[in-house]
Amino acid sequence: EAQVTQNPRYLITVTGKKLTVTCSQNMNHEYMSWYRQDPGLGLRQIYYSMNVEVTDKGDVPEGYKVSRKEKRNFPLILESPSPNQTSLYFCASSSYRLAEMNTGELFFGEGSRLTVL
Amino acid sequence: GENVEQHPSTLSVQEGDSAVIKCTYSDSASNYFPWYKQELGKRPQLIIDIRSNVGEKKDQRIAVTLNKTAKHFSLHITETQPEDSAVYFCAASIGYSSASKIIFGSGTRLSIRP
């Protein structure tokens, strides 16, 4: 089954304790990205990756790191989480080949709800 | 940078009536405009998209229109049904798909009254 898998789905942590949210896709997609969703602010892109070893900042990259060592994985790292990073996080993937087929769909994971105390 | 504004933030319509959600964007280089639907507690899913070389696209009860000159695009849902209740997000991308830097609107919560 084609899917984007995020872990953990729920996490409560404390300020300053490093954490990693993993994201894995099994669709051989070149493109992967991270978003945070906050009430009234919609989805805001944190980082995106066009392919292995290629990452770029989105709209709200401060306080986050990413890496893309393998095509299927795109972990989101919070080196020193703060309460303002409490949010619902979504990972998504897509393929340039979809654009050639005249679609541009982002496939989202189920989301990871993070609370930083 | 690109900015996408979406209105209204909440919308309530009678079942069977039409619903319209509007978005404006700032970057004239934007080429791709998708719409995502997010049901309560679920992940966003693409419902329709349009590229800058097309002015209108329709898929059953859903249609999207694009006015590149005015830099705005709209989602139209006709004959609304209870399952249309959800949050809808518009977005704009400079690329020809979502596989790019993409900016989302703040969302519209659509409620369908029985």
PDB file of C-alpha atoms in Angstrom:
ATOM      1  CA  GLU A   1       0.000   0.000   0.000  1.00  0.00           C
ATOM      2  CA  ALA A   2       1.353   3.409  -1.030  1.00  0.00           C
ATOM      3  CA  GLN A   3       1.836   5.532   2.043  1.00  0.00           C
ATOM      4  CA  VAL A   4       3.713   8.183   3.978  1.00  0.00           C
ATOM      5  CA  THR A   5       4.472   7.084   7.530  1.00  0.00           C
ATOM      6  CA  GLN A   6       5.301   9.456  10.376  1.00  0.00           C
ATOM      7  CA  ASN A   7       6.491   8.593  13.870  1.00  0.00           C
ATOM      8  CA  PRO A   8       5.694   9.330  16.582  1.00  0.00           C
ATOM      9  CA  ARG A   9       2.049  10.259  16.056  1.00  0.00           C
ATOM     10  CA  TYR A  10       1.858  11.929  19.468  1.00  0.00           C
ATOM     11  CA  LEU A  11       4.624  13.287  21.658  1.00  0.00           C
ATOM     12  CA  ILE A  12       4.788  15.394  24.792  1.00  0.00           C
ATOM     13  CA  THR A  13       8.266  16.668  25.608  1.00  0.00           C
ATOM     14  CA  VAL A  14       9.993  19.413  27.559  1.00  0.00           C
ATOM     15  CA  THR A  15      11.819  22.524  26.446  1.00  0.00           C
ATOM     16  CA  GLY A  16      15.318  21.844  25.206  1.00  0.00           C
ATOM     17  CA  LYS A  17      15.103  18.074  24.845  1.00  0.00           C
ATOM     18  CA  LYS A  18      16.176  17.163  21.311  1.00  0.00           C
ATOM     19  CA  LEU A  19      13.702  15.139  19.324  1.00  0.00           C
ATOM     20  CA  THR A  20      13.324  13.678  15.850  1.00  0.00           C
ATOM     21  CA  VAL A  21      10.120  13.019  13.942  1.00  0.00           C
ATOM     22  CA  THR A  22      10.676  10.407  11.270  1.00  0.00           C
ATOM     23  CA  CYS A  23       9.004  10.338   7.866  1.00  0.00           C
ATOM     24  CA  SER A  24       9.202   7.522   5.350  1.00  0.00           C
ATOM     25  CA  GLN A  25       7.501   7.020   1.976  1.00  0.00           C
ATOM     26  CA  ASN A  26       7.323   3.886  -0.156  1.00  0.00           C
ATOM     27  CA  MET A  27       6.318   5.502  -3.474  1.00  0.00           C
ATOM     28  CA  ASN A  28       9.829   6.288  -4.737  1.00  0.00           C
ATOM     29  CA  HIS A  29       8.960  10.001  -4.720  1.00  0.00           C
ATOM     30  CA  GLU A  30      11.763  12.460  -5.340  1.00  0.00           C
ATOM     31  CA  TYR A  31      10.144  15.297  -3.398  1.00  0.00           C
ATOM     32  CA  MET A  32       9.459  15.360   0.335  1.00  0.00           C
ATOM     33  CA  SER A  33       8.463  18.208   2.639  1.00  0.00           C
ATOM     34  CA  TRP A  34       7.435  19.118   6.171  1.00  0.00           C
ATOM     35  CA  TYR A  35       4.576  21.391   7.283  1.00  0.00           C
ATOM     36  CA  ARG A  36       3.222  22.594  10.547  1.00  0.00           C
ATOM     37  CA  GLN A  37      -0.476  23.257  11.041  1.00  0.00           C
ATOM     38  CA  ASP A  38      -1.669  25.796  13.593  1.00  0.00           C
ATOM     39  CA  PRO A  39      -5.220  27.120  14.111  1.00  0.00           C
ATOM     40  CA  GLY A  40      -5.919  30.112  11.876  1.00  0.00           C
ATOM     41  CA  LEU A  41      -2.560  29.834  10.116  1.00  0.00           C
ATOM     42  CA  GLY A  42      -3.168  26.915   7.800  1.00  0.00           C
ATOM     43  CA  LEU A  43      -0.292  24.751   6.642  1.00  0.00           C
ATOM     44  CA  ARG A  44       3.126  26.354   6.663  1.00  0.00           C
ATOM     45  CA  GLN A  45       6.043  24.733   4.892  1.00  0.00           C
ATOM     46  CA  ILE A  46       9.108  24.181   7.096  1.00  0.00           C
ATOM     47  CA  TYR A  47      11.605  22.506   4.765  1.00  0.00           C
ATOM     48  CA  TYR A  48      11.437  20.646   1.510  1.00  0.00           C
ATOM     49  CA  SER A  49      13.730  18.350  -0.453  1.00  0.00           C
ATOM     50  CA  MET A  50      13.726  17.994  -4.220  1.00  0.00           C
ATOM     51  CA  ASN A  51      15.902  14.864  -4.063  1.00  0.00           C
ATOM     52  CA  VAL A  52      18.572  13.054  -2.049  1.00  0.00           C
ATOM     53  CA  GLU A  53      21.070  15.454  -0.426  1.00  0.00           C
ATOM     54  CA  VAL A  54      19.080  18.492  -1.625  1.00  0.00           C
ATOM     55  CA  THR A  55      17.115  20.458   0.985  1.00  0.00           C
ATOM     56  CA  ASP A  56      15.682  23.982   0.991  1.00  0.00           C
ATOM     57  CA  LYS A  57      14.029  26.240   3.507  1.00  0.00           C
ATOM     58  CA  GLY A  58      10.316  26.744   3.370  1.00  0.00           C
ATOM     59  CA  ASP A  59       8.409  29.563   5.008  1.00  0.00           C
ATOM     60  CA  VAL A  60       9.144  28.778   8.684  1.00  0.00           C
ATOM     61  CA  PRO A  61      12.494  26.915   8.984  1.00  0.00           C
ATOM     62  CA  GLU A  62      13.731  28.533  12.220  1.00  0.00           C
ATOM     63  CA  GLY A  63      14.320  26.000  14.988  1.00  0.00           C
ATOM     64  CA  TYR A  64      14.203  22.974  12.684  1.00  0.00           C
ATOM     65  CA  LYS A  65      16.695  20.829  10.788  1.00  0.00           C
ATOM     66  CA  VAL A  66      16.197  18.152   8.161  1.00  0.00           C
ATOM     67  CA  SER A  67      18.319  15.671   6.288  1.00  0.00           C
ATOM     68  CA  ARG A  68      17.790  13.607   3.151  1.00  0.00           C
ATOM     69  CA  LYS A  69      20.378  10.856   3.073  1.00  0.00           C
ATOM     70  CA  GLU A  70      18.043   8.334   1.464  1.00  0.00           C
ATOM     71  CA  LYS A  71      15.241   8.822  -1.011  1.00  0.00           C
ATOM     72  CA  ARG A  72      12.564   7.288   1.206  1.00  0.00           C
ATOM     73  CA  ASN A  73      13.353   9.083   4.502  1.00  0.00           C
ATOM     74  CA  PHE A  74      13.113  12.737   5.509  1.00  0.00           C
ATOM     75  CA  PRO A  75      13.416  13.207   9.289  1.00  0.00           C
ATOM     76  CA  LEU A  76      12.554  16.480  11.020  1.00  0.00           C
ATOM     77  CA  ILE A  77      14.891  17.388  13.875  1.00  0.00           C
ATOM     78  CA  LEU A  78      14.157  19.820  16.694  1.00  0.00           C
ATOM     79  CA  GLU A  79      17.526  20.384  18.348  1.00  0.00           C
ATOM     80  CA  SER A  80      16.152  22.438  21.257  1.00  0.00           C
ATOM     81  CA  PRO A  81      12.347  22.434  21.188  1.00  0.00           C
ATOM     82  CA  SER A  82      10.481  25.420  22.596  1.00  0.00           C
ATOM     83  CA  PRO A  83       6.777  25.824  23.485  1.00  0.00           C
ATOM     84  CA  ASN A  84       6.112  27.809  20.284  1.00  0.00           C
ATOM     85  CA  GLN A  85       6.903  24.630  18.347  1.00  0.00           C
ATOM     86  CA  THR A  86       3.851  22.945  19.830  1.00  0.00           C
ATOM     87  CA  SER A  87       1.906  22.079  16.713  1.00  0.00           C
ATOM     88  CA  LEU A  88       0.551  19.411  14.387  1.00  0.00           C
ATOM     89  CA  TYR A  89       3.229  18.372  11.903  1.00  0.00           C
ATOM     90  CA  PHE A  90       2.671  16.791   8.505  1.00  0.00           C
ATOM     91  CA  CYS A  91       5.170  15.164   6.206  1.00  0.00           C
ATOM     92  CA  ALA A  92       4.305  14.864   2.519  1.00  0.00           C
ATOM     93  CA  SER A  93       5.818  13.501  -0.677  1.00  0.00           C
ATOM     94  CA  SER A  94       5.277  13.924  -4.385  1.00  0.00           C
ATOM     95  CA  SER A  95       6.875  13.140  -7.710  1.00  0.00           C
ATOM     96  CA  TYR A  96       7.856  15.233 -10.696  1.00  0.00           C
ATOM     97  CA  ARG A  97       6.453  12.460 -12.862  1.00  0.00           C
ATOM     98  CA  LEU A  98       2.992  13.349 -11.533  1.00  0.00           C
ATOM     99  CA  ALA A  99       3.424  16.816 -13.008  1.00  0.00           C
ATOM    100  CA  GLU A 100       4.212  15.224 -16.367  1.00  0.00           C
ATOM    101  CA  MET A 101       0.938  13.307 -16.026  1.00  0.00           C
ATOM    102  CA  ASN A 102      -0.787  16.644 -15.351  1.00  0.00           C
ATOM    103  CA  THR A 103      -1.357  16.053 -11.660  1.00  0.00           C
ATOM    104  CA  GLY A 104       0.618  17.565  -8.803  1.00  0.00           C
ATOM    105  CA  GLU A 105      -0.646  15.749  -5.761  1.00  0.00           C
ATOM    106  CA  LEU A 106       1.056  15.896  -2.380  1.00  0.00           C
ATOM    107  CA  PHE A 107       0.626  12.698  -0.390  1.00  0.00           C
ATOM    108  CA  PHE A 108       0.458  13.501   3.304  1.00  0.00           C
ATOM    109  CA  GLY A 109       1.276  11.383   6.314  1.00  0.00           C
ATOM    110  CA  GLU A 110      -1.238  11.086   9.158  1.00  0.00           C
ATOM    111  CA  GLY A 111       0.362  13.851  11.182  1.00  0.00           C
ATOM    112  CA  SER A 112       2.387  14.082  14.392  1.00  0.00           C
ATOM    113  CA  ARG A 113       0.983  16.097  17.256  1.00  0.00           C
ATOM    114  CA  LEU A 114       3.825  17.578  19.285  1.00  0.00           C
ATOM    115  CA  THR A 115       3.466  19.336  22.625  1.00  0.00           C
ATOM    116  CA  VAL A 116       6.463  21.126  24.148  1.00  0.00           C
ATOM    117  CA  LEU A 117       6.079  22.029  27.822  1.00  0.00           C
TER     118      LEU A 117
ATOM    119  CA  GLY B   1       7.965  36.141  -1.016  1.00  0.00           C
ATOM    120  CA  GLU B   2       4.692  34.551  -1.987  1.00  0.00           C
ATOM    121  CA  ASN B   3       1.649  35.233   0.144  1.00  0.00           C
ATOM    122  CA  VAL B   4      -1.717  33.512  -0.209  1.00  0.00           C
ATOM    123  CA  GLU B   5      -4.837  34.968   1.382  1.00  0.00           C
ATOM    124  CA  GLN B   6      -7.972  32.877   1.711  1.00  0.00           C
ATOM    125  CA  HIS B   7     -11.542  33.982   2.464  1.00  0.00           C
ATOM    126  CA  PRO B   8     -13.794  33.375   4.222  1.00  0.00           C
ATOM    127  CA  SER B   9     -12.297  31.628   7.236  1.00  0.00           C
ATOM    128  CA  THR B  10     -15.634  29.979   8.024  1.00  0.00           C
ATOM    129  CA  LEU B  11     -18.591  29.285   5.760  1.00  0.00           C
ATOM    130  CA  SER B  12     -21.952  27.723   6.526  1.00  0.00           C
ATOM    131  CA  VAL B  13     -24.319  26.781   3.710  1.00  0.00           C
ATOM    132  CA  GLN B  14     -27.594  24.924   3.448  1.00  0.00           C
ATOM    133  CA  GLU B  15     -27.345  21.427   2.027  1.00  0.00           C
ATOM    134  CA  GLY B  16     -27.911  21.584  -1.705  1.00  0.00           C
ATOM    135  CA  ASP B  17     -26.709  25.175  -2.034  1.00  0.00           C
ATOM    136  CA  SER B  18     -23.384  26.244  -3.543  1.00  0.00           C
ATOM    137  CA  ALA B  19     -20.236  27.237  -1.685  1.00  0.00           C
ATOM    138  CA  VAL B  20     -17.486  29.522  -2.961  1.00  0.00           C
ATOM    139  CA  ILE B  21     -14.040  29.987  -1.408  1.00  0.00           C
ATOM    140  CA  LYS B  22     -11.669  32.640  -2.731  1.00  0.00           C
ATOM    141  CA  CYS B  23      -7.898  33.001  -2.657  1.00  0.00           C
ATOM    142  CA  THR B  24      -5.501  35.672  -3.819  1.00  0.00           C
ATOM    143  CA  TYR B  25      -1.758  35.293  -4.327  1.00  0.00           C
ATOM    144  CA  SER B  26       1.050  37.805  -4.569  1.00  0.00           C
ATOM    145  CA  ASP B  27       3.757  36.231  -6.755  1.00  0.00           C
ATOM    146  CA  SER B  28       2.928  36.553 -10.438  1.00  0.00           C
ATOM    147  CA  ALA B  29       5.416  33.721 -11.141  1.00  0.00           C
ATOM    148  CA  SER B  30       3.100  31.196  -9.476  1.00  0.00           C
ATOM    149  CA  ASN B  31       1.992  28.505 -11.909  1.00  0.00           C
ATOM    150  CA  TYR B  32       0.202  25.816  -9.966  1.00  0.00           C
ATOM    151  CA  PHE B  33      -2.824  26.178  -7.692  1.00  0.00           C
ATOM    152  CA  PRO B  34      -4.092  23.121  -5.823  1.00  0.00           C
ATOM    153  CA  TRP B  35      -6.986  22.797  -3.395  1.00  0.00           C
ATOM    154  CA  TYR B  36      -6.824  20.377  -0.469  1.00  0.00           C
ATOM    155  CA  LYS B  37      -9.634  19.110   1.720  1.00  0.00           C
ATOM    156  CA  GLN B  38      -9.011  18.106   5.322  1.00  0.00           C
ATOM    157  CA  GLU B  39     -11.728  16.267   7.200  1.00  0.00           C
ATOM    158  CA  LEU B  40     -11.712  16.406  10.981  1.00  0.00           C
ATOM    159  CA  GLY B  41      -8.729  14.521  12.394  1.00  0.00           C
ATOM    160  CA  LYS B  42      -7.536  13.433   8.957  1.00  0.00           C
ATOM    161  CA  ARG B  43      -4.709  14.356   6.610  1.00  0.00           C
ATOM    162  CA  PRO B  44      -5.180  16.894   3.786  1.00  0.00           C
ATOM    163  CA  GLN B  45      -6.079  15.381   0.413  1.00  0.00           C
ATOM    164  CA  LEU B  46      -6.001  16.955  -3.031  1.00  0.00           C
ATOM    165  CA  ILE B  47      -9.449  17.537  -4.509  1.00  0.00           C
ATOM    166  CA  ILE B  48      -8.670  19.612  -7.583  1.00  0.00           C
ATOM    167  CA  ASP B  49      -5.843  21.664  -9.062  1.00  0.00           C
ATOM    168  CA  ILE B  50      -5.293  24.094 -11.901  1.00  0.00           C
ATOM    169  CA  ARG B  51      -2.295  25.353 -13.799  1.00  0.00           C
ATOM    170  CA  SER B  52      -1.700  28.866 -15.079  1.00  0.00           C
ATOM    171  CA  ASN B  53      -2.352  27.955 -18.712  1.00  0.00           C
ATOM    172  CA  VAL B  54      -5.982  27.091 -17.900  1.00  0.00           C
ATOM    173  CA  GLY B  55      -8.756  29.418 -16.748  1.00  0.00           C
ATOM    174  CA  GLU B  56     -11.209  26.877 -15.400  1.00  0.00           C
ATOM    175  CA  LYS B  57     -11.334  23.214 -14.464  1.00  0.00           C
ATOM    176  CA  LYS B  58     -14.266  21.116 -13.372  1.00  0.00           C
ATOM    177  CA  ASP B  59     -14.625  17.718 -11.719  1.00  0.00           C
ATOM    178  CA  GLN B  60     -18.241  16.714 -11.059  1.00  0.00           C
ATOM    179  CA  ARG B  61     -19.561  19.088  -8.364  1.00  0.00           C
ATOM    180  CA  ILE B  62     -16.238  20.859  -7.874  1.00  0.00           C
ATOM    181  CA  ALA B  63     -14.784  23.579 -10.079  1.00  0.00           C
ATOM    182  CA  VAL B  64     -11.843  25.950  -9.836  1.00  0.00           C
ATOM    183  CA  THR B  65     -11.422  29.219 -11.702  1.00  0.00           C
ATOM    184  CA  LEU B  66      -8.203  31.184 -12.125  1.00  0.00           C
ATOM    185  CA  ASN B  67      -7.756  34.841 -13.023  1.00  0.00           C
ATOM    186  CA  LYS B  68      -4.039  35.382 -13.563  1.00  0.00           C
ATOM    187  CA  THR B  69      -4.396  39.085 -14.246  1.00  0.00           C
ATOM    188  CA  ALA B  70      -6.096  39.706 -10.930  1.00  0.00           C
ATOM    189  CA  LYS B  71      -4.041  36.983  -9.200  1.00  0.00           C
ATOM    190  CA  HIS B  72      -6.975  35.218  -7.669  1.00  0.00           C
ATOM    191  CA  PHE B  73      -8.530  31.775  -7.873  1.00  0.00           C
ATOM    192  CA  SER B  74     -11.700  30.295  -6.457  1.00  0.00           C
ATOM    193  CA  LEU B  75     -13.185  26.938  -5.501  1.00  0.00           C
ATOM    194  CA  HIS B  76     -16.834  26.336  -6.326  1.00  0.00           C
ATOM    195  CA  ILE B  77     -18.790  23.442  -4.837  1.00  0.00           C
ATOM    196  CA  THR B  78     -22.302  22.938  -6.175  1.00  0.00           C
ATOM    197  CA  GLU B  79     -25.154  20.864  -4.699  1.00  0.00           C
ATOM    198  CA  THR B  80     -23.351  20.640  -1.372  1.00  0.00           C
ATOM    199  CA  GLN B  81     -23.703  17.474   0.686  1.00  0.00           C
ATOM    200  CA  PRO B  82     -22.958  16.707   4.367  1.00  0.00           C
ATOM    201  CA  GLU B  83     -19.698  14.980   3.392  1.00  0.00           C
ATOM    202  CA  ASP B  84     -18.448  18.293   2.003  1.00  0.00           C
ATOM    203  CA  SER B  85     -18.076  19.559   5.590  1.00  0.00           C
ATOM    204  CA  ALA B  86     -14.327  19.988   6.119  1.00  0.00           C
ATOM    205  CA  VAL B  87     -11.501  22.525   6.111  1.00  0.00           C
ATOM    206  CA  TYR B  88     -10.386  23.555   2.625  1.00  0.00           C
ATOM    207  CA  PHE B  89      -6.930  24.945   1.836  1.00  0.00           C
ATOM    208  CA  CYS B  90      -5.852  26.705  -1.319  1.00  0.00           C
ATOM    209  CA  ALA B  91      -2.177  26.914  -2.257  1.00  0.00           C
ATOM    210  CA  ALA B  92       0.152  28.446  -4.808  1.00  0.00           C
ATOM    211  CA  SER B  93       3.417  27.092  -6.171  1.00  0.00           C
ATOM    212  CA  ILE B  94       5.974  28.521  -8.566  1.00  0.00           C
ATOM    213  CA  GLY B  95       6.625  25.060  -9.937  1.00  0.00           C
ATOM    214  CA  TYR B  96       4.215  23.093 -12.123  1.00  0.00           C
ATOM    215  CA  SER B  97       3.209  20.837  -9.279  1.00  0.00           C
ATOM    216  CA  SER B  98       3.277  20.661  -5.494  1.00  0.00           C
ATOM    217  CA  ALA B  99       6.863  19.334  -5.731  1.00  0.00           C
ATOM    218  CA  SER B 100       8.267  22.786  -5.039  1.00  0.00           C
ATOM    219  CA  LYS B 101       8.144  25.597  -2.528  1.00  0.00           C
ATOM    220  CA  ILE B 102       4.431  25.915  -1.884  1.00  0.00           C
ATOM    221  CA  ILE B 103       2.424  28.415   0.141  1.00  0.00           C
ATOM    222  CA  PHE B 104      -0.949  27.499   1.608  1.00  0.00           C
ATOM    223  CA  GLY B 105      -3.830  29.754   2.543  1.00  0.00           C
ATOM    224  CA  SER B 106      -5.053  29.831   6.133  1.00  0.00           C
ATOM    225  CA  GLY B 107      -8.012  27.547   5.420  1.00  0.00           C
ATOM    226  CA  THR B 108     -11.806  27.753   5.255  1.00  0.00           C
ATOM    227  CA  ARG B 109     -13.984  25.692   7.573  1.00  0.00           C
ATOM    228  CA  LEU B 110     -17.046  24.722   5.552  1.00  0.00           C
ATOM    229  CA  SER B 111     -20.134  23.492   7.388  1.00  0.00           C
ATOM    230  CA  ILE B 112     -23.143  22.069   5.554  1.00  0.00           C
ATOM    231  CA  ARG B 113     -26.449  22.599   7.355  1.00  0.00           C
ATOM    232  CA  PRO B 114     -29.010  19.793   6.919  1.00  0.00           C
TER     233      PRO B 114
END
